[in-house]
XYZ file of C-alpha atoms in Angstrom:
609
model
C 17.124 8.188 0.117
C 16.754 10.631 -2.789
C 13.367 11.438 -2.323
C 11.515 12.373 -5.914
C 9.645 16.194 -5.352
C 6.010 15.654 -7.116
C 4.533 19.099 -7.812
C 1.507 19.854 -6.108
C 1.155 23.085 -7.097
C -17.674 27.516 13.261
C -14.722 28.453 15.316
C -11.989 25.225 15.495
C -12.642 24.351 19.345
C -16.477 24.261 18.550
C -16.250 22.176 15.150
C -13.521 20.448 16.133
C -15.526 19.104 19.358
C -18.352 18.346 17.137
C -16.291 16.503 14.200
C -15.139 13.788 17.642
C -19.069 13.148 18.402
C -18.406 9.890 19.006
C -21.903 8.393 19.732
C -21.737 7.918 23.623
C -24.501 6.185 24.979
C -25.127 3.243 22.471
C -25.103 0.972 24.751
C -25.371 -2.153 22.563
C -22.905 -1.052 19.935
C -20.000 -2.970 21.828
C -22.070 -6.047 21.770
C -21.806 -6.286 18.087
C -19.607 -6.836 15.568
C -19.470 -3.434 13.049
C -21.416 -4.129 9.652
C -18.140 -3.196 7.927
C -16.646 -6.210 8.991
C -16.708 -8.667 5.401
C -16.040 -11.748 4.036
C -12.561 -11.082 2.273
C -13.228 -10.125 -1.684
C -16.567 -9.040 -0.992
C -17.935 -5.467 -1.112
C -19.472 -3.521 1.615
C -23.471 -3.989 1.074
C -25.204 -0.642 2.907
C -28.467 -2.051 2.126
C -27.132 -5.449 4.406
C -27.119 -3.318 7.724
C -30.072 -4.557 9.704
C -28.731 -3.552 13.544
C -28.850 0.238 14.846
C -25.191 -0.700 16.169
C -24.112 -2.138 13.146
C -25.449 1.058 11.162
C -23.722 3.508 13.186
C -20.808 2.053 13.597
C -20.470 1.183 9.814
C -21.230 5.144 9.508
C -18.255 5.825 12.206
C -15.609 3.722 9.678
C -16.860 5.346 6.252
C -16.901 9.093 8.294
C -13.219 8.742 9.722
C -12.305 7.196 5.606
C -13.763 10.227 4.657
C -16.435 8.436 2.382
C -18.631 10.815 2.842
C -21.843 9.837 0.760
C -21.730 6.240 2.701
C -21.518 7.873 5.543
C -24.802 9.805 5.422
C -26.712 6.667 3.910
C -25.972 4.870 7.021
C -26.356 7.860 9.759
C -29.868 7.929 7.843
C -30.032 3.993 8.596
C -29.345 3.993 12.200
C -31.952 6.663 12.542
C -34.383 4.752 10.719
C -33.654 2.462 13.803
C -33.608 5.050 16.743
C -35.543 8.875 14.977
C -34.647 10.380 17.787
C -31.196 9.825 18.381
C -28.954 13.674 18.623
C -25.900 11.852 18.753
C -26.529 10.478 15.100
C -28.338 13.681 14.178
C -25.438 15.768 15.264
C -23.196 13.362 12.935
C -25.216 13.447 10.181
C -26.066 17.324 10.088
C -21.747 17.633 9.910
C -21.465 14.968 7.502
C -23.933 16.285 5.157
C -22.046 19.867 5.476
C -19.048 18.802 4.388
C -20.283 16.768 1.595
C -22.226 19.699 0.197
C -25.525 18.946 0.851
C -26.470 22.249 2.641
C -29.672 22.201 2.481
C -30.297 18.928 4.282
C -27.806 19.802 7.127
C -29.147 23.125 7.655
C -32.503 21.578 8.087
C -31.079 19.323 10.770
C -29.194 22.097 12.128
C -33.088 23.865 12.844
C -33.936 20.688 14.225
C -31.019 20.792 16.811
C -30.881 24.824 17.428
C -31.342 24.553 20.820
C -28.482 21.688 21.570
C -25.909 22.944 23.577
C -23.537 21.049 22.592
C -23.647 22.101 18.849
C -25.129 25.217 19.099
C -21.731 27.120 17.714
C -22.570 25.376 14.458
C -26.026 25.414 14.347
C -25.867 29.123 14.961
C -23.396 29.505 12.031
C -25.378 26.949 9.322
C -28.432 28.724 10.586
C -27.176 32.674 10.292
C -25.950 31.674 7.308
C -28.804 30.289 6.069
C -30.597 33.141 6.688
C -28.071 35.584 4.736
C -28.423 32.893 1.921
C -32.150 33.804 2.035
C -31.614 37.160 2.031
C -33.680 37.494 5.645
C -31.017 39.888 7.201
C -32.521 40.585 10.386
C -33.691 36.883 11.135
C -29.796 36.299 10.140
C -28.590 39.446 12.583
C -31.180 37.493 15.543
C -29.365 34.408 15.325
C -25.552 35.771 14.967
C -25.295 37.148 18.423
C -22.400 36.239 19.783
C -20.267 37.399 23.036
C -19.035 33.990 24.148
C -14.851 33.891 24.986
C -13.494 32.797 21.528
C -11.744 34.799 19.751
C -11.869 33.279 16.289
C -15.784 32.800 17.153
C -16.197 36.604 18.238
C -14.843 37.503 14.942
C -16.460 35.364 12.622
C -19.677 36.247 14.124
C -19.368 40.258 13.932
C -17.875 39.663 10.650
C -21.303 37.925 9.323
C -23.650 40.714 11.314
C -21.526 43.461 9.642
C -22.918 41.541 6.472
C -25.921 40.768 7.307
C -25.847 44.999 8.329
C -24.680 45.546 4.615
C -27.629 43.063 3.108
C -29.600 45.698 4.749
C -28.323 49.002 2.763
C -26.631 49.733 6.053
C -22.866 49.468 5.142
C -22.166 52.340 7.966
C -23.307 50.551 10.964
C -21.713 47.391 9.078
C -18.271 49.139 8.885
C -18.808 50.625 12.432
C -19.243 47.540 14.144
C -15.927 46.235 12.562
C -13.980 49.035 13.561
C -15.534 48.673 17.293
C -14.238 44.860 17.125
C -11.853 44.889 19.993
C -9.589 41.553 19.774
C -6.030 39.906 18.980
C -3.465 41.593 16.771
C -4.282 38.804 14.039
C -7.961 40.367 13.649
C -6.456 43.207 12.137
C -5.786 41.895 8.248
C -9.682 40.269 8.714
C -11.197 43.745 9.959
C -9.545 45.596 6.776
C -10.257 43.421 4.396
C -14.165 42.382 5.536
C -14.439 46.592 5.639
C -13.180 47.071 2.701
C -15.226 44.569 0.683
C -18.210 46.182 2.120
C -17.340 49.771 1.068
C -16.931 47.947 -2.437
C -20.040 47.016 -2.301
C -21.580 49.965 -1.230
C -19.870 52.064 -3.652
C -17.381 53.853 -1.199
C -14.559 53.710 -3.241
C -12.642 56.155 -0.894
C -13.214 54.035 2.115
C -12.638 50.825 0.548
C -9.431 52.083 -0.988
C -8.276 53.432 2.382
C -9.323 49.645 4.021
C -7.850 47.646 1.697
C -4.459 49.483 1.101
C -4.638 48.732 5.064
C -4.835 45.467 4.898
C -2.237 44.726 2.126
C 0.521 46.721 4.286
C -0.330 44.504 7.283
C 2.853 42.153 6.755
C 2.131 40.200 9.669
C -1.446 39.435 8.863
C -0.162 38.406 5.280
C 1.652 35.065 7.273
C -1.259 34.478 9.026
C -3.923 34.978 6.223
C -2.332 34.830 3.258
C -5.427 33.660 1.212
C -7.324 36.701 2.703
C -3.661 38.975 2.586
C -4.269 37.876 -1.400
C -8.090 38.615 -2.065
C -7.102 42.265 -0.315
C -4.670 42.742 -3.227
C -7.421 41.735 -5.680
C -9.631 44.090 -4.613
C -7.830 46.672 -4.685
C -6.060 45.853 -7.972
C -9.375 45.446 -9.121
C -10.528 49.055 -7.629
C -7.423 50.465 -9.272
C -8.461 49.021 -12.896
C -11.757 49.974 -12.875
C -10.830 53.759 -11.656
C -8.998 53.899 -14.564
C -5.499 53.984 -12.671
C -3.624 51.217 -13.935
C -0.547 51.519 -12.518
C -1.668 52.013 -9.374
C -3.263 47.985 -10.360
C -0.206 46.764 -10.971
C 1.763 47.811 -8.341
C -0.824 46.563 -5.864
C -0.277 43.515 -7.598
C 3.747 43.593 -7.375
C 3.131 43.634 -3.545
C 1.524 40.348 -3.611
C 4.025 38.655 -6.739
C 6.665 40.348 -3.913
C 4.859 38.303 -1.164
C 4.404 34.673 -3.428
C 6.430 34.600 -7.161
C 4.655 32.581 -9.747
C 1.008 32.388 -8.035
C -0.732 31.810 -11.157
C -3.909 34.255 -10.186
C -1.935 37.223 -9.499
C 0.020 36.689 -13.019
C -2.890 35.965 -14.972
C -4.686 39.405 -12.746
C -1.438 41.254 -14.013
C -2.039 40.241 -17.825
C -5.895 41.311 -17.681
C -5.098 44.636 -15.975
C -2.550 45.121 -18.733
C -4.535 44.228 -21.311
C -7.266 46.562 -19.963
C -9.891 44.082 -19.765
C -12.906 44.925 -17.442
C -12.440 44.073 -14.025
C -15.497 42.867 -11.646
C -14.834 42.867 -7.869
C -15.407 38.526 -6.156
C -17.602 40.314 -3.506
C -20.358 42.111 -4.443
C -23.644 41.418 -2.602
C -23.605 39.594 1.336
C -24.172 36.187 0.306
C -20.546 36.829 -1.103
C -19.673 38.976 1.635
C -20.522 36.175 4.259
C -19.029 33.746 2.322
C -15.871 35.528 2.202
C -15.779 35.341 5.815
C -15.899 31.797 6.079
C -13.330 31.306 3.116
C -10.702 33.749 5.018
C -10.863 31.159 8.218
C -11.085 28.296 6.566
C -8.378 29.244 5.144
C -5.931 30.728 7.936
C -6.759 26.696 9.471
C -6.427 25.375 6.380
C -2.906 22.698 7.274
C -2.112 18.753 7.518
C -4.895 17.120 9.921
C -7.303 20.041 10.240
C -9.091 18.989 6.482
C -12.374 18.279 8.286
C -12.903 21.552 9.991
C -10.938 23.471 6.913
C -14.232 21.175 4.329
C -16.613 22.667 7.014
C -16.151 25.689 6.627
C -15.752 25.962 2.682
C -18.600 23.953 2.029
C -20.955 26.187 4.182
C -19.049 29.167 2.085
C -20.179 26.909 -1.486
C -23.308 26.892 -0.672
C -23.176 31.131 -0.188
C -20.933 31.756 -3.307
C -21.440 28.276 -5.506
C -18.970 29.902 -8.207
C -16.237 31.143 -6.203
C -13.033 29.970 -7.668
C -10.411 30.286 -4.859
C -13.075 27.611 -2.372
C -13.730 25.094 -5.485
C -9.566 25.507 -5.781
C -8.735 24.881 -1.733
C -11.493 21.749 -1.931
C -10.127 19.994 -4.801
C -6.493 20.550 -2.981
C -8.126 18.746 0.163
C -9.849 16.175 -1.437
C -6.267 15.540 -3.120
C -4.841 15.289 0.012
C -7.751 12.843 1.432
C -6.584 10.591 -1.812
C -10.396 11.387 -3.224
C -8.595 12.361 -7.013
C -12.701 11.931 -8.334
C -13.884 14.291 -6.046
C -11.304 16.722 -6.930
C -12.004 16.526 -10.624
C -15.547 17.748 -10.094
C -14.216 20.479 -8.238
C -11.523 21.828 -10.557
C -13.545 21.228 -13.234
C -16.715 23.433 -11.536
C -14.107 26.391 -11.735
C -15.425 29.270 -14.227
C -13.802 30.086 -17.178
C -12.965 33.490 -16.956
C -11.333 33.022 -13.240
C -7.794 34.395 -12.723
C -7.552 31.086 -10.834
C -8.589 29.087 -13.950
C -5.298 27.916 -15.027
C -4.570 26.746 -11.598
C -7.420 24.578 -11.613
C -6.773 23.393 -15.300
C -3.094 22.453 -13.822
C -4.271 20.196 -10.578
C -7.001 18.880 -13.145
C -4.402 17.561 -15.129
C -2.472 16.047 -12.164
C -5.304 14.644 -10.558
C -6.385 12.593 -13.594
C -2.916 11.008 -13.706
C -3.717 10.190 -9.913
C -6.458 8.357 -11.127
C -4.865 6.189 -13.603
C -5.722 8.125 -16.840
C -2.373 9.099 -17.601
C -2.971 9.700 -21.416
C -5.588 12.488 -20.643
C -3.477 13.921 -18.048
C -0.613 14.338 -20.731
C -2.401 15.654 -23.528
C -3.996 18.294 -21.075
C -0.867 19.138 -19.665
C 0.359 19.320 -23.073
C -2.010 21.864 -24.111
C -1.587 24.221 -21.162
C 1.991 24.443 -22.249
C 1.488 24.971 -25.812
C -1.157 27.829 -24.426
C 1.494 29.360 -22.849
C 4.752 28.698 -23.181
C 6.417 30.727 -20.474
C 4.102 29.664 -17.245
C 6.752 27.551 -16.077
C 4.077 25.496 -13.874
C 2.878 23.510 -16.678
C 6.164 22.821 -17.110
C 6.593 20.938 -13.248
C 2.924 19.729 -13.741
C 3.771 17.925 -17.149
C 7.181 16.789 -15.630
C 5.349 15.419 -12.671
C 3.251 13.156 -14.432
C 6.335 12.486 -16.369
C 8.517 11.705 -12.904
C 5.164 9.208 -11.798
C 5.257 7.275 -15.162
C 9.161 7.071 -14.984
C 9.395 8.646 -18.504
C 12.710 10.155 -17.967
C 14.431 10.926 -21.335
C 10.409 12.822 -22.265
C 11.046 14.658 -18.530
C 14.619 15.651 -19.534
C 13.597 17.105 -22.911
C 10.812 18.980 -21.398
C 12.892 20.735 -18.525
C 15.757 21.443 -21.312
C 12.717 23.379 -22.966
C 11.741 24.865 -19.449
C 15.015 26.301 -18.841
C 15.209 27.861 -22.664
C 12.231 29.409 -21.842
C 13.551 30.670 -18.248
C 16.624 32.645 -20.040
C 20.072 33.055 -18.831
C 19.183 34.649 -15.625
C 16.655 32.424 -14.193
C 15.105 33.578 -10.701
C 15.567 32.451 -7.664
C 12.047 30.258 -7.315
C 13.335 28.701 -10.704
C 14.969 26.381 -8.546
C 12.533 23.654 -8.920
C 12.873 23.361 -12.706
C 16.684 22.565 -12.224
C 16.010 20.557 -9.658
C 14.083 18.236 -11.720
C 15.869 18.479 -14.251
C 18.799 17.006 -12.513
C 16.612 14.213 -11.137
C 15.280 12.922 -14.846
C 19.646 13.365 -16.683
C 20.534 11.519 -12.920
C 18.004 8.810 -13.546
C 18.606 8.321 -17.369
C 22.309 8.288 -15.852
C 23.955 10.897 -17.505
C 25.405 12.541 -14.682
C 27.685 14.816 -16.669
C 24.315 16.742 -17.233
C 22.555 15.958 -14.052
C 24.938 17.507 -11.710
C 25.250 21.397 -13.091
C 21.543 21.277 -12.866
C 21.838 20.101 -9.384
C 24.113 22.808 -8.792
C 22.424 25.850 -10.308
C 19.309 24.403 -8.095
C 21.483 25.104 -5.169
C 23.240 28.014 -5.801
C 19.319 29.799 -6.789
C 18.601 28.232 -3.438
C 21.286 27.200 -1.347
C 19.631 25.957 1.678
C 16.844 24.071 -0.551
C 16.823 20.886 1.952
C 15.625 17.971 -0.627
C 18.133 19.693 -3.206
C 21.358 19.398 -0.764
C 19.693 15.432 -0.133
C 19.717 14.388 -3.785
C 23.116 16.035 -4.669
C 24.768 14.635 -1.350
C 23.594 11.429 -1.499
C 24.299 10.367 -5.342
C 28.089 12.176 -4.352
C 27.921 9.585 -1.172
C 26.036 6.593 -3.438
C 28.930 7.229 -6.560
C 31.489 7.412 -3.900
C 32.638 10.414 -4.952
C 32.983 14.148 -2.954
C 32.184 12.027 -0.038
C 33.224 14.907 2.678
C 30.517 17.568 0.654
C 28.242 15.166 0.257
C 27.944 13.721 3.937
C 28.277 17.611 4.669
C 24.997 18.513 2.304
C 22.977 15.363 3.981
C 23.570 16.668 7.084
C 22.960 20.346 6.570
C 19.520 19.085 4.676
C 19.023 17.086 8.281
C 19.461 20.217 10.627
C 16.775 22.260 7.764
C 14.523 19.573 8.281
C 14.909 17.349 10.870
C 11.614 15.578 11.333
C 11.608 14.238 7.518
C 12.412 10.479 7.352
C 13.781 10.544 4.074
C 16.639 12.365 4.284
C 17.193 10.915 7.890
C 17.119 7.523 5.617
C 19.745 9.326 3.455
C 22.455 10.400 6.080
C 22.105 6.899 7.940
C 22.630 5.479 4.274
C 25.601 8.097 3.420
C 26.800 6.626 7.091
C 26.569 3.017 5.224
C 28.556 3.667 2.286
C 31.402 5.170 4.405
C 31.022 1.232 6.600
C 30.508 3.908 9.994
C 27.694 0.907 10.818
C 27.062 2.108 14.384
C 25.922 5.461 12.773
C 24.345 4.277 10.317
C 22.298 2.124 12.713
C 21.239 5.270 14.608
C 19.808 7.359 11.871
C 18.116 4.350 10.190
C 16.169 3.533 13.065
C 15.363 7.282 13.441
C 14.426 7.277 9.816
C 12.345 4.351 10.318
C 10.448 5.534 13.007
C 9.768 9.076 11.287
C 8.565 7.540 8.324
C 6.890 4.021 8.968
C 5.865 1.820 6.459
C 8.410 2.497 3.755
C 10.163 -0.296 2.273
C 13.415 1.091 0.907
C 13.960 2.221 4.852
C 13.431 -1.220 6.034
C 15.948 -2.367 3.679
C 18.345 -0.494 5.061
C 17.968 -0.630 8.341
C 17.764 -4.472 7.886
C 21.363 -3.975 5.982
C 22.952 -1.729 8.838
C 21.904 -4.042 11.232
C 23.438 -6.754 9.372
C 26.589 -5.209 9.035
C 26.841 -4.944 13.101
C 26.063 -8.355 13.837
C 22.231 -7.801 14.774
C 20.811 -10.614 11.583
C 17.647 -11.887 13.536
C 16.945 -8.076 13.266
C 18.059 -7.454 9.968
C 15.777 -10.353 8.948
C 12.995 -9.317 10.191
C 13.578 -5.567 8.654
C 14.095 -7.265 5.300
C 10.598 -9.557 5.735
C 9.130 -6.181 6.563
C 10.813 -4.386 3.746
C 8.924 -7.169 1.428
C 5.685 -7.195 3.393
C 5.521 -3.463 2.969
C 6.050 -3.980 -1.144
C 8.782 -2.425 -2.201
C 9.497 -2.091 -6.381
C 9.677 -4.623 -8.640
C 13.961 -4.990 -8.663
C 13.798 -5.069 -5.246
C 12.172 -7.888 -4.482
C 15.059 -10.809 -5.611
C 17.629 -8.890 -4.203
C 15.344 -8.645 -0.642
C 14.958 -12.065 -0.820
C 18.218 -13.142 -1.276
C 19.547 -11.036 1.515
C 17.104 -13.152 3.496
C 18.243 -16.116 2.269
C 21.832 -15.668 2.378
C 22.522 -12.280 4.592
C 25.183 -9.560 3.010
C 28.522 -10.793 1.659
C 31.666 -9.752 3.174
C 32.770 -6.892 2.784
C 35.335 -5.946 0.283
C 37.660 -3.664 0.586
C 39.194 -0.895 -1.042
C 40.324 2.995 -0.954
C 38.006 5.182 -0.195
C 37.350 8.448 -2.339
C 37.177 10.590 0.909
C 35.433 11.013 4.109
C 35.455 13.347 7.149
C 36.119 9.992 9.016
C 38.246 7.224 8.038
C 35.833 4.143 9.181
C 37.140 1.241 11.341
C 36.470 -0.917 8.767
C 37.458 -1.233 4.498
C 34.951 0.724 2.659
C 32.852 -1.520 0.692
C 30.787 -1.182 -2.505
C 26.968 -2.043 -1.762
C 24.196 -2.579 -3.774
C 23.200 1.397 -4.654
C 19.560 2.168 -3.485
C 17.589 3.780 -6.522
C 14.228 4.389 -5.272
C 13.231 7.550 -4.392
């Protein structure tokens, strides 16, 4: 399948643990029927919840949807039933962290201080709390720590050493983080953490000698790179403000080096060189502390860990309410939980002056497209490019929206204008702008212009996996280059191996070339790596078809339709139900690495992608 690319530009045991609370105990919740059970049509009614079972339950479904604001109405209804229940008090305190009510969980997180079974968070919300407040030594009282988790030890000295530095004591602070004894990965946290607080304190000699520390730490870059990325800030920062400017922009070229076209470090690079004033992110321990909490969210910060990653950045908000880079990793994570609203808010709370300002402005624009106001997201888009012509993101973002609304001949024209502005010798992470620029000439069928930009994709990156998939299967779907093309599926198969689109496109390429049995194979490997997608079901239902298996291809094909595939699709499913494939036809192939068994055969071409 040629799969269309849409641009997108409290340790973890202990929340974790506390994120499965799953309300033990309740002994008459299984007795009843959860309140979020509804007549069809009709909306879910909070205010109808009359049970304690029903209520918590109901809670249970809205938490694991990630609805987070019905979730806490109905915790706060099932303890209007039962006051004293921890297990919805322990649900509710969480729920109301990650939906950025801090104040009411760390009230609840008081109330539960001396429940082992949350006390890792409660002593985090709590400590944290108390920095907030600015009562240091209540803070350093509660943030003893010398439990057996690692990430727990650390985050824990890392908020004393703040709460140390809150204090006017940013020796002892620095001391106790060079006396943390730990893991190799500590090391990039350590530097960094020390080196903000010698910022703070004014020790620019200290700080320098931290910070350079951290940002030559190459393995604590992989596993921190949002904290590997503040370090060069700093610094660059430090640099500016000392007056040595090229010393700023070099420290900058190490992190471009590490990630090309991160759109903080660029616009960092054009304030440094325009000798604008530079002001450091951390400056006090509220900051400080909340740094600490950003750099681990962070580092956990992958598919499936959202919850704890939310967790963490929202008790960080509620430290540093203006900090650009936690807004920016939120509204990416309530993207990925499909909450496009919620994300608005949150690119939209992003200051003005930020380096990370543009970023925001570009997932803004996306993410009102994801909500259906595609006319917005255009003219914003728009006016980022027209703001700057050469950041080549706006360029993907705008051509995203384009891809989604299937505007190909406006995507062409505005990836023609992309590469102008790239030059003759575009870079090697230019690849992307080929790339789809390839996808919008192949889809307005001019191939004559879509393949060269297919080509340039690969040879700027030749082991680009969905690149080698889109060129090798419109060779295999055009019958044409078949032996490359088969080759480029399969190489784009070993690079990534687990994704059930390109599996989809080698069992397809496998189709075209009648090797059925093959085909069968990778199909149902493709189907069971990616469930639920139509255009797979089709095929599968064809290949098995094809080797005498119809009651199975049927039923793929009814699935295929159940699972609503697009609009052309839908007569041409049906009729294969009706009436199965028609024979095969044959004639002479273009090439293969194989002859098949059988003629080679034209079928229907699958366009979706």
């Amino acid at each position: 399948m040629r799969q269309k690319r849409t641009v997108r530009m409290l340790s973890g045991v202990a929340f974790l643990t506390l994120a499965m609370v799953s309300g033990a105990g309740l002994c008459q919740a299984e007795a009843e029927k959860p309140a979020t059970e509804q007549t069809a049509g009709k909306p879910f009614d909070v205010n109808s919840v009359n049970t304690f079972s029903g209520a918590f339950l109901a809670a249970r479904t809205a938490d694991v949807d990630h609805d987070l604001d019905t979730a806490t109405r109905l915790y706060r209804t099932a303890l209007e039933f039962e006051p004293t229940n921890v297990d919805v008090k322990q649900r509710l305190m969480v729920t109301l962290l990650m939906n950025g009510e801090f104040d009411k969980g760390a009230a609840l997180a008081k109330e539960l201080k001396d429940d082992a079974s949350v006390e890792r968070i409660t002593t985090v919300v709590r400590g944290v709390d108390a920095i907030r407040k600015k009562e240091y030594r209540n803070a350093e009282k509660i943030l003893n720590y010398s439990g057996p988790n690692d990430l727990d030890r650390m985050m824990n000295s890392l908020l004393l050493a703040w709460a140390k530095a809150g204090q006017g004591k940013p020796k002892e602070a620095i001391a106790l983080i060079d006396k943390m004894d730990g893991p190799d990965w500590f090391a990039i946290f350590k530097n960094y953490q020390a080196g903000a607080i010698a910022l703070a304190a004014g020790d620019k000699t200290r700080a320098r000698a931290k910070l350079t520390d951290a940002i030559s730490d190459k393995n604590g870059a992989a596993a921190a790179p949002d904290t590997f990325l503040r370090a060069i800030t700093a610094l660059a920062r430090l640099e500016a403000r000392d007056g040595n400017k090229q010393k700023a922009l070099d420290a900058i070229s190490v992190g471009q080096n590490f990630v090309s076209n991160y759109a903080p470090l660029d616009a960092l690079r054009k304030s440094v060189e325009d000798g604008k004033p530079q002001e450091q992110q951390v400056r006090n321990a509220a900051q400080g502390a909340a740094a600490v909490l950003f750099s681990v969210g962070a580092a956990l910060n992958r598919e499936g860990a959202e919850d704890i990653v939310s967790l963490y950045l929202q008790v960080a908000r509620a430290l540093d309410p203006d900090s650009a880079d936690i807004l920016v990793m939120l509204g990416g994570i309530a993207e990925t939980l499909k909450q496009p609203e919620r994300a608005i808010a949150l690119y939209r709370a992003v200051p003005e002056g930020s380096p990370m300002r543009r970023l925001s402005e570009m997932q803004l624009g996306l993410a009102l497209a994801e909500v259906g106001d595609k006319d917005e997201a255009k003219k914003h888009l728009r006016g980022l490019i027209e703001l700057d012509p050469k950041d080549i993101r706006s360029y993907l973002a705008y051509g995203s929206v384009l891809s989604d609304n299937k505007d190909y001949k406006e995507m062409a024209e505005i990836y023609d204008r992309a590469v102008a502005e790239i030059g003759p010798v575009p870079k090697r992470g230019d690849w992307t702008v080929f790339f789809q620029r390839g996808i919008a000439y192949e889809r307005l069928k001019i191939w004559d212009k879509a393949e060269p930009s297919f080509k340039k994709a690969l040879e700027l990156n030749p082991d680009q996996p969905q690149v080698l998939n889109y060129l090798g299967y419109s060779w295999v779907d055009m019958n044409m280059n078949l032996d490359e093309g088969l080759s480029m599926i399969r190489r784009a198969v070993e690079l990534k191996p687990d994704d059930g689109y390109i599996v989809d496109s080698l069992g397809w390429a496998y189709f075209r070339l009648n090797r059925f049995d093959e085909a069968v194979a990778e199909l149902e490997r493709a189907a069971e790596l990616k469930a639920g997608d139509p255009t797979i079901n089709d095929h599968l239902g064809d290949a098995y078809w094809r080797v005498g298996r119809q009651l199975e291809a049927v039923f793929q094909w009814n699935q295929a339709l159940e699972l609503k595939p697009e609009e052309a699709e839908i007569p041409k499913i049906k009729d294969k139900i009706a009436n199965g494939l028609p024979p095969l036809t044959p004639k002479v192939p273009a090439a293969a690495d194989a002859k098949p068994e059988k003629p080679a055969v034209t079928e229907t071409p699958d366009k979706k992608s």
